[in-house]
Every structure is written in C-alpha cells, then in structure tokens.
Amino acid sequence: MVSPSTTKSKNMKSAAVTKASKRTSSRGQKDDVKKPNENEERQRRIDLIKDKRMKITEEGLKNLSNYEYKAGTPTILDNFMNKYYWNKVILLIPKEMAPNMITLVGLATMMLSYFCIAYYTPTFTEEAPKWTYLANAIGLFFYQTMDAIDGKQARRTGSAGPLGQLFDHGCDSISTTFICMSAMASTSLGCGPRAMAFLMFVIVPFFLAQWEEYHTHVFRSGLSFYGVTEAQFTSIALYMISFFFGPGIWHMHPISSINLEIIDYIIICISAITGYGSIDAMLNVMRHAKDTRTAMMQLIPITALMVCGMLWTLIPTVHPRLVLGTFGIAFTYLTNNMILCGMTGMQYPRYHSLLVPLPIIFVIDYLYLFPRHSDIILGLYLGFLVYKSWKFLTDSMEEISTYLGIYALSITKKRPQ
C-alpha cells in the first residue's frame, strides 16, 4: 500500500523532472538557433572580405577557429625572467590596453633607438656617440619586456587569439632585422660579407621556427639552452660593452697568431648555435611533415634569398645599408607569409612575385649597367618592398579582425554585429 505522502512526493518529483525537461529542451532550441546565427554571421563577414582582394582563402578563415598556439619548452632564463620580472611588470599595465598595442609600443621604441645610431653610422663602420649604444640597449630591453607581457595581457583580458599571434610574430620578424643592424652599427662591423652572414645566421632560424610550427603545430623559439631571450641579452651585452669601451674593442685580435677579431669569434659562436638549431628544426620537420618533399620545397625562396644576399655583398656600393635593409625586409615578407599559412592551414607559396625584381637589380648592379643610378633603383625597390610587406601584414590582420569581429588595437570596442 502506497501512503499519500509517498504519492505526493512522486508527483512533485515528476513535476520537477517535467519542468527541467522543458528548460533543457528550451535551452537546446536556443542553442540550435544561436549556432546557425553564429555561422550565418561568420559567413556574412566572409562575404564582406570577399569584396576585396583576399589574402586569406575562405577555408583559411574558417580554419582560424581551430588554430591553437602551442609554445615549446622555455629556457632557464625564460623561467627566471618570467618569475621575477615579467609577472610583476604585467600588473602595472592597465587592463584597458590592448595586447597588440603593447607590442607596437615596444617595437616603435626599439626601432627609434636603431635610427638614432643609424644616423651616425652610414656604413656601420663609424663610431657613434656613446649615448646611442645605451639607447639601443634600453630600447631592446624595453621591447623584450613588451614582447614578453603582451601574451600575458591577452590571457589576462580574455583577448587571446590568432590575430594577436600574427601581430606578435609579425612584429618579431620586423624587429629581428633591426636588432641585427643595430648590432652591426654598435660593433662597427660594416656592411660586407661578414655583416650579411651575421644577418642570415639570425633571421633564417626565425623563419625556420615558423616553418617548423607550420608542420609540427608547436612553436619552438630556440634550443633548450639558448632561445630568443638569450639572444636578446647577447645583443644588449654588445651594446653595453660598446657604450663603456667603444666599438674598437671588437676589432682586437685576442690570439696574435690567428687573424681573427673578437667580433669574428662572436659571429662564429652565434652561427654554430643557430646552425645547430636550424638543423634540429629541419630534422623535426622531416619527422612530422606529411609530405617531406613539399616541406623541403618550401625552403626554396629563403634559400634563394640567402644566396643572392651573400653574392650582393661582394659588389661595391655607395649605400651598403640599402642592401642589408632590402634583404631584411624581404625576409620579413617571407616569414609573415609562413606565419599566416601556418595559422590558416593554407599552402605556403614557393613563388613570390614581389621578390622577382631582386635578382634583376642584382644583375644590373653586378654588370654596372646603370652605375650612377643603381643605388637609386635599389632604394626605390626597398621602398616598394616595405610598402607591400606592410600592406600584406595589415590586410591580413584586417581580414582576420573582420572575420572574428574584433579590433586589432583595442579590446574595449567590438565590431557591429
């Protein structure tokens, strides 16, 4: 026999289950409605982008939703700086400041310090005023700090995403060239074959890191014992030594029987580290790439750039910094292409029409076809290359921000839905 209280209890439970079922059904219907609306909104944004000349394919834009940044193992110095410095600095940054704005401020400061020393060293062999070496050390340390905390700010404000990844690594690709050229000026290295070799031994590993991420989906910014942070502190040390002792110290011969200067030993050490890292990256890609042949073919543009750059330094030129700057910006363009393709899953192009004029200008310079105007031609091409590289980066960011419905340099505004 069932008591009235038991029957009442069962009726109450049944009513509660019915209400919960209705709520669940209602919520499910809302989710079903919401999901098509989100898909429709994203398709509408893609259609808006289609009205322009797209840098990213429709499939590539959709792949952005699945992109997830995975960093490699940090070095001991990374962990030290993170614990005792970067985690404290981020608390001083207002939450209203966009992560990309932090990166941009750091990059602008570092570039300004470079132009200070470049003004006094037109051939990178002159001795600049002491304050310029100190300015470069401070500028690079400030950039390092901003570059380290921008990701923390993104996670802190809930604004992390592929747009920040492209902006951050895009700025890194720009800064790499300027850091190298600042080091050349600070050590009076000049603009000859040694300088180009130094530039290549620094910028190529950065490209290979992006190439490695393209195939392994993990970004390793160096070796376990020597990464980006260590390289930046190495540059800061160069600036500070030049500040205290002058750039002439780098041209002393520590071993009289060997015709090598101190700066030569430094370049050899750097090339050994980055060379080992490059080989390690290539072996890692060969282990993970779906098509090894295609992966290796993707290195044709950067290899051609290296060969052309080294050959160019053998030709006397009135403005040698133009050559270094041109190849640095060309590297930036190739690297940003690789970053974008890695995030969107697009095929990395083996042919870049923007770089076709480079070997043509080299032949003109080599054959002295226009001896009075060769530097003008190269300067005009450099200006065009800077414009197209910047436009590629900004157009790509605009497409991503339009698709995701966000702004690049603000976290307080949203695009109208």
Coordinates of C-alpha atoms in Angstrom, one line a residue:
M1 CA 0.0 0.0 0.0
V2 CA 1.3 3.4 -1.0
S3 CA 0.9 6.3 1.5
P4 CA -0.5 9.7 0.5
S5 CA 2.8 11.3 1.4
T6 CA 4.7 9.0 -0.9
T7 CA 2.3 9.7 -3.8
K8 CA 2.6 13.4 -3.2
S9 CA 6.4 13.2 -3.2
K10 CA 6.4 11.2 -6.5
N11 CA 4.1 13.8 -8.1
M12 CA 6.4 16.6 -7.0
K13 CA 9.4 14.8 -8.4
S14 CA 7.6 14.2 -11.7
A15 CA 6.6 17.8 -12.0
A16 CA 10.2 18.9 -11.3
V17 CA 11.5 16.5 -14.0
T18 CA 9.0 17.8 -16.5
K19 CA 10.0 21.4 -15.8
A20 CA 13.7 20.6 -16.1
S21 CA 13.0 18.7 -19.3
K22 CA 11.2 21.7 -20.7
R23 CA 14.0 24.0 -19.7
T24 CA 16.6 21.7 -21.2
S25 CA 14.5 21.5 -24.4
S26 CA 14.1 25.2 -24.5
R27 CA 17.8 25.8 -23.9
G28 CA 18.6 23.2 -26.7
Q29 CA 16.3 25.0 -29.1
K30 CA 18.0 28.3 -28.2
D31 CA 21.4 26.8 -28.8
D32 CA 20.3 25.4 -32.1
V33 CA 19.0 28.8 -33.1
K34 CA 22.2 30.5 -31.8
K35 CA 24.6 28.2 -33.7
P36 CA 23.1 28.8 -37.1
N37 CA 23.1 32.6 -36.3
E38 CA 26.8 32.5 -35.5
N39 CA 27.5 30.6 -38.7
E40 CA 25.4 33.0 -40.7
E41 CA 27.2 35.9 -39.1
R42 CA 30.6 34.5 -39.9
Q43 CA 29.6 33.7 -43.4
R44 CA 28.4 37.3 -43.7
R45 CA 31.8 38.5 -42.6
I46 CA 33.5 36.3 -45.1
D47 CA 31.3 37.8 -47.8
L48 CA 32.4 41.2 -46.7
I49 CA 36.0 40.2 -47.1
K50 CA 35.4 38.7 -50.5
D51 CA 34.5 42.1 -51.8
K52 CA 38.2 42.9 -51.5
R53 CA 41.3 41.1 -52.8
M54 CA 41.6 38.4 -50.2
K55 CA 44.9 37.4 -48.7
I56 CA 43.3 34.5 -46.8
T57 CA 41.1 31.9 -48.5
E58 CA 37.6 31.2 -47.2
E59 CA 38.7 27.8 -46.0
G60 CA 41.7 29.5 -44.3
L61 CA 39.4 31.9 -42.4
K62 CA 37.3 29.0 -41.2
N63 CA 40.5 27.2 -40.0
L64 CA 41.3 30.1 -37.7
S65 CA 38.6 28.9 -35.4
N66 CA 40.6 25.7 -34.8
Y67 CA 44.0 27.3 -34.5
E68 CA 45.7 26.9 -31.1
Y69 CA 49.1 28.3 -30.3
K70 CA 51.5 25.8 -28.6
A71 CA 54.8 27.1 -27.3
G72 CA 57.9 25.0 -26.9
T73 CA 59.8 24.4 -23.7
P74 CA 61.1 27.7 -22.2
T75 CA 64.8 28.1 -21.3
I76 CA 66.1 28.6 -17.8
L77 CA 66.5 32.3 -18.4
D78 CA 62.9 32.5 -19.7
N79 CA 61.6 30.9 -16.4
F80 CA 63.8 33.3 -14.3
M81 CA 62.6 36.4 -16.1
N82 CA 59.0 35.2 -16.0
K83 CA 59.0 34.6 -12.3
Y84 CA 61.0 37.6 -11.1
Y85 CA 60.2 40.3 -13.7
W86 CA 57.6 39.8 -16.4
N87 CA 54.9 38.5 -14.0
K88 CA 55.4 41.7 -11.9
V89 CA 55.5 44.1 -14.9
I90 CA 52.2 42.9 -16.3
L91 CA 50.5 44.1 -13.1
L92 CA 51.5 47.6 -13.9
I93 CA 49.7 47.5 -17.3
P94 CA 46.1 48.7 -17.3
K95 CA 43.6 46.1 -18.4
E96 CA 42.1 48.5 -20.9
M97 CA 45.3 48.4 -23.0
A98 CA 45.2 46.0 -25.9
P99 CA 48.0 43.4 -26.1
N100 CA 48.8 44.3 -29.7
M101 CA 49.2 48.0 -28.6
I102 CA 51.8 46.8 -26.0
T103 CA 53.7 45.0 -28.8
L104 CA 53.5 48.0 -31.1
V105 CA 54.8 50.4 -28.4
G106 CA 57.8 48.1 -27.8
L107 CA 58.6 47.8 -31.5
A108 CA 58.4 51.5 -32.1
T109 CA 60.7 52.2 -29.2
M110 CA 63.3 49.7 -30.4
M111 CA 63.1 51.0 -34.0
L112 CA 63.6 54.6 -32.8
S113 CA 66.8 53.6 -30.9
Y114 CA 68.1 52.0 -34.1
F115 CA 67.5 55.1 -36.2
C116 CA 69.4 57.1 -33.6
I117 CA 72.6 55.1 -34.1
A118 CA 72.0 54.6 -37.9
Y119 CA 72.1 58.4 -38.3
Y120 CA 75.7 58.5 -37.1
T121 CA 76.9 55.3 -38.9
P122 CA 76.1 55.4 -42.6
T123 CA 78.4 52.5 -43.4
F124 CA 78.3 50.8 -40.0
T125 CA 82.0 51.4 -39.5
E126 CA 81.9 54.8 -37.8
E127 CA 82.0 55.3 -34.1
A128 CA 78.7 56.8 -32.9
P129 CA 78.1 59.0 -29.7
K130 CA 78.1 56.8 -26.6
W131 CA 74.5 57.6 -25.7
T132 CA 73.3 55.8 -28.9
Y133 CA 74.7 52.5 -27.7
L134 CA 73.0 52.9 -24.4
A135 CA 69.8 53.9 -26.2
N136 CA 69.9 50.7 -28.2
A137 CA 70.4 48.6 -25.0
I138 CA 67.5 50.3 -23.3
G139 CA 65.3 50.1 -26.4
L140 CA 65.9 46.4 -26.9
F141 CA 65.3 45.6 -23.2
F142 CA 62.0 47.6 -23.3
Y143 CA 61.0 45.7 -26.5
Q144 CA 61.8 42.4 -24.9
T145 CA 59.7 43.3 -21.9
M146 CA 56.7 44.4 -24.0
D147 CA 57.0 41.3 -26.2
A148 CA 57.1 39.0 -23.2
I149 CA 54.0 40.5 -21.5
D150 CA 51.7 41.0 -24.5
G151 CA 50.6 37.4 -24.3
K152 CA 50.0 37.7 -20.6
Q153 CA 47.9 40.7 -21.2
A154 CA 45.9 38.8 -23.8
R155 CA 45.2 35.9 -21.4
R156 CA 44.5 38.4 -18.6
T157 CA 41.9 40.2 -20.6
G158 CA 40.5 37.2 -22.4
S159 CA 41.5 38.5 -25.8
A160 CA 44.0 35.8 -26.9
G161 CA 43.6 34.6 -30.4
P162 CA 45.1 34.2 -33.9
L163 CA 45.1 37.9 -34.6
G164 CA 47.4 38.5 -31.7
Q165 CA 49.6 35.7 -32.9
L166 CA 50.1 37.2 -36.3
F167 CA 50.7 40.7 -34.9
D168 CA 53.2 39.5 -32.3
H169 CA 55.3 37.3 -34.6
G170 CA 54.9 39.8 -37.4
C171 CA 56.5 42.4 -35.2
D172 CA 59.1 39.9 -34.1
S173 CA 60.1 39.4 -37.8
I174 CA 60.5 43.1 -38.2
S175 CA 62.5 43.6 -35.0
T176 CA 64.9 40.8 -35.9
T177 CA 66.3 42.7 -38.8
F178 CA 66.6 46.0 -36.8
I179 CA 68.3 44.2 -33.9
C180 CA 70.9 42.7 -36.3
M181 CA 71.6 46.1 -37.9
S182 CA 71.9 47.8 -34.5
A183 CA 74.4 45.2 -33.5
M184 CA 76.4 45.8 -36.7
A185 CA 76.4 49.5 -36.1
S186 CA 77.4 49.1 -32.4
T187 CA 80.3 46.8 -33.2
S188 CA 81.4 48.7 -36.4
L189 CA 81.0 45.5 -38.3
G190 CA 80.4 47.2 -41.6
C191 CA 78.1 46.0 -44.4
G192 CA 80.3 43.4 -46.1
P193 CA 80.1 39.6 -46.3
R194 CA 80.6 39.3 -42.5
A195 CA 77.6 41.5 -41.9
M196 CA 75.4 39.7 -44.4
A197 CA 76.4 36.3 -42.9
F198 CA 75.6 37.6 -39.4
L199 CA 72.2 38.8 -40.7
M200 CA 71.4 35.4 -42.3
F201 CA 72.5 33.4 -39.3
V202 CA 70.0 35.3 -37.2
I203 CA 67.0 35.8 -39.5
V204 CA 66.9 32.4 -41.2
P205 CA 66.5 30.4 -37.9
F206 CA 63.5 32.6 -37.1
F207 CA 61.9 31.7 -40.5
L208 CA 62.7 28.1 -39.9
A209 CA 60.9 28.3 -36.5
Q210 CA 57.7 29.4 -38.3
W211 CA 58.2 26.7 -40.9
E212 CA 58.6 24.1 -38.1
E213 CA 55.4 25.3 -36.5
Y214 CA 53.6 25.1 -39.8
H215 CA 54.3 21.3 -39.9
T216 CA 54.5 20.3 -36.2
H217 CA 52.0 22.9 -34.8
V218 CA 54.4 23.7 -32.0
F219 CA 56.5 26.9 -32.0
R220 CA 60.0 26.4 -30.6
S221 CA 61.8 29.7 -30.4
G222 CA 65.2 28.3 -30.0
L223 CA 67.1 25.5 -28.3
S224 CA 66.6 24.3 -24.7
F225 CA 69.7 26.3 -23.5
Y226 CA 69.6 29.2 -25.9
G227 CA 66.5 30.9 -27.2
V228 CA 65.2 34.4 -28.1
T229 CA 65.7 35.8 -24.6
E230 CA 69.3 34.7 -24.5
A231 CA 69.9 36.1 -28.0
Q232 CA 68.4 39.5 -27.0
F233 CA 70.5 39.7 -23.9
T234 CA 73.6 38.9 -26.0
S235 CA 72.7 41.9 -28.2
I236 CA 72.2 44.1 -25.1
A237 CA 75.6 43.0 -23.8
L238 CA 77.2 44.0 -27.1
Y239 CA 75.6 47.5 -26.9
M240 CA 76.7 48.0 -23.3
I241 CA 80.3 46.9 -23.9
S242 CA 80.5 49.4 -26.8
F243 CA 79.0 52.0 -24.5
F244 CA 81.7 51.5 -21.9
F245 CA 84.7 50.7 -24.1
G246 CA 83.8 51.9 -27.6
P247 CA 83.3 49.7 -30.7
G248 CA 87.0 49.4 -31.3
I249 CA 87.2 46.7 -28.7
W250 CA 85.5 44.3 -31.1
H251 CA 88.3 44.6 -33.6
M252 CA 91.2 43.5 -31.3
H253 CA 93.0 40.2 -32.0
P254 CA 92.9 38.1 -28.8
I255 CA 95.2 35.5 -30.4
S256 CA 98.0 37.2 -32.3
S257 CA 98.8 34.1 -34.4
I258 CA 95.2 33.9 -35.7
N259 CA 93.9 36.7 -37.9
L260 CA 90.5 36.8 -36.3
E261 CA 89.0 39.7 -34.4
I262 CA 86.8 39.4 -31.3
I263 CA 83.7 40.1 -33.3
D264 CA 84.7 37.2 -35.6
Y265 CA 84.7 34.7 -32.7
I266 CA 81.3 36.0 -31.6
I267 CA 79.8 35.5 -35.1
I268 CA 81.3 32.0 -35.2
C269 CA 79.7 31.1 -31.9
I270 CA 76.3 32.6 -32.9
S271 CA 76.4 30.8 -36.3
A272 CA 77.3 27.5 -34.5
I273 CA 74.3 27.8 -32.2
T274 CA 71.8 29.0 -34.9
G275 CA 73.2 26.5 -37.4
Y276 CA 72.6 23.6 -34.9
G277 CA 69.1 24.9 -34.2
S278 CA 68.3 25.1 -37.9
I279 CA 69.4 21.5 -38.5
D280 CA 67.4 20.4 -35.5
A281 CA 64.3 22.2 -36.8
M282 CA 64.8 20.6 -40.3
L283 CA 65.1 17.1 -38.8
N284 CA 62.0 17.7 -36.6
V285 CA 60.0 18.8 -39.7
M286 CA 61.2 15.7 -41.6
R287 CA 59.8 13.5 -38.7
H288 CA 56.4 15.2 -38.6
A289 CA 55.7 16.5 -42.2
K290 CA 53.0 14.7 -44.1
D291 CA 55.0 15.3 -47.3
T292 CA 58.7 15.7 -46.8
R293 CA 59.4 16.8 -50.4
T294 CA 56.8 19.5 -50.3
A295 CA 58.1 20.7 -46.9
M296 CA 61.7 21.0 -48.3
M297 CA 60.5 22.7 -51.4
Q298 CA 59.0 25.5 -49.2
L299 CA 62.6 26.5 -48.4
I300 CA 63.5 27.4 -51.9
P301 CA 62.5 31.2 -51.5
I302 CA 64.5 31.7 -48.4
T303 CA 67.5 29.7 -49.8
A304 CA 67.5 31.8 -53.0
L305 CA 67.3 35.0 -50.8
M306 CA 70.4 33.8 -48.8
V307 CA 72.5 33.1 -51.9
C308 CA 71.5 36.4 -53.6
G309 CA 72.3 38.3 -50.4
M310 CA 75.8 36.8 -50.0
L311 CA 76.7 37.4 -53.6
W312 CA 75.5 41.0 -53.4
T313 CA 77.9 41.9 -50.6
L314 CA 80.8 41.2 -53.0
I315 CA 79.8 44.2 -55.1
P316 CA 81.0 47.7 -54.1
T317 CA 78.1 50.0 -53.4
V318 CA 77.7 53.6 -52.3
H319 CA 74.9 52.8 -49.7
P320 CA 75.6 49.3 -48.4
R321 CA 72.9 49.6 -45.7
L322 CA 70.3 49.6 -48.6
V323 CA 71.4 46.0 -49.4
L324 CA 71.1 44.8 -45.8
G325 CA 67.8 46.6 -45.3
T326 CA 66.4 45.2 -48.5
F327 CA 67.2 41.6 -47.6
G328 CA 65.9 42.1 -44.1
I329 CA 62.5 43.3 -45.3
A330 CA 62.4 40.5 -47.9
F331 CA 62.9 38.1 -45.1
T332 CA 60.1 39.7 -43.1
Y333 CA 57.8 39.3 -46.0
L334 CA 58.6 35.6 -46.4
T335 CA 58.3 35.0 -42.7
N336 CA 54.9 36.7 -42.4
N337 CA 53.6 34.6 -45.3
M338 CA 54.7 31.5 -43.4
I339 CA 53.1 32.6 -40.2
L340 CA 49.8 33.3 -41.9
C341 CA 49.8 30.0 -43.8
G342 CA 50.6 28.1 -40.6
M343 CA 47.6 29.7 -38.8
T344 CA 45.1 29.2 -41.6
G345 CA 46.3 25.9 -43.0
M346 CA 46.9 27.4 -46.4
Q347 CA 49.7 26.2 -48.7
Y348 CA 52.8 28.2 -48.5
P349 CA 53.7 29.6 -51.9
R350 CA 57.0 28.6 -53.5
Y351 CA 56.9 31.5 -55.8
H352 CA 56.7 35.2 -54.7
S353 CA 56.3 37.7 -57.5
L354 CA 57.3 40.5 -55.1
L355 CA 60.8 39.2 -54.9
V356 CA 61.4 38.7 -58.6
P357 CA 62.9 42.2 -59.1
L358 CA 65.7 41.4 -56.6
P359 CA 67.9 39.2 -58.8
I360 CA 67.2 41.5 -61.7
I361 CA 68.5 44.5 -59.7
F362 CA 71.5 42.4 -58.6
V363 CA 72.4 41.7 -62.3
I364 CA 72.1 45.4 -63.1
D365 CA 74.3 46.3 -60.2
Y366 CA 76.8 43.5 -61.0
L367 CA 77.2 44.4 -64.7
Y368 CA 77.3 48.2 -63.9
L369 CA 74.6 48.8 -66.4
F370 CA 73.5 51.9 -64.6
P371 CA 76.4 52.8 -62.3
R372 CA 75.1 56.2 -61.3
H373 CA 71.6 55.0 -60.6
S374 CA 71.9 51.5 -59.2
D375 CA 71.5 52.7 -55.6
I376 CA 68.5 54.8 -56.5
I377 CA 66.9 51.7 -58.2
L378 CA 67.6 49.6 -55.1
G379 CA 66.3 52.3 -52.8
L380 CA 63.0 52.6 -54.8
Y381 CA 62.6 48.9 -54.7
L382 CA 63.2 48.9 -51.0
G383 CA 60.5 51.5 -50.5
F384 CA 58.1 49.4 -52.7
L385 CA 59.0 46.3 -50.7
V386 CA 58.4 48.0 -47.4
Y387 CA 55.0 49.2 -48.6
K388 CA 53.9 45.8 -50.0
S389 CA 55.2 43.9 -46.9
W390 CA 53.3 46.3 -44.6
K391 CA 50.2 46.1 -46.7
F392 CA 50.3 42.3 -46.7
L393 CA 50.5 42.3 -42.9
T394 CA 47.8 45.0 -42.3
D395 CA 45.4 43.5 -45.0
S396 CA 45.8 40.0 -43.4
M397 CA 45.1 41.5 -40.0
E398 CA 42.1 43.3 -41.3
E399 CA 40.6 40.1 -42.8
I400 CA 41.2 38.2 -39.5
S401 CA 39.7 41.0 -37.4
T402 CA 36.7 41.3 -39.7
Y403 CA 36.1 37.6 -39.6
L404 CA 36.5 37.3 -35.8
G405 CA 34.5 40.6 -35.1
I406 CA 37.3 42.3 -33.2
Y407 CA 39.7 45.2 -33.5
A408 CA 43.4 44.8 -33.7
L409 CA 44.5 47.6 -31.3
S410 CA 41.5 47.8 -28.9
I411 CA 39.8 45.4 -26.6
T412 CA 37.1 47.8 -25.5
K413 CA 35.4 48.1 -28.9
K414 CA 33.5 45.4 -30.9
R415 CA 32.6 45.5 -34.5
P416 CA 28.9 45.9 -35.1
Q417 CA 27.3 42.5 -35.5

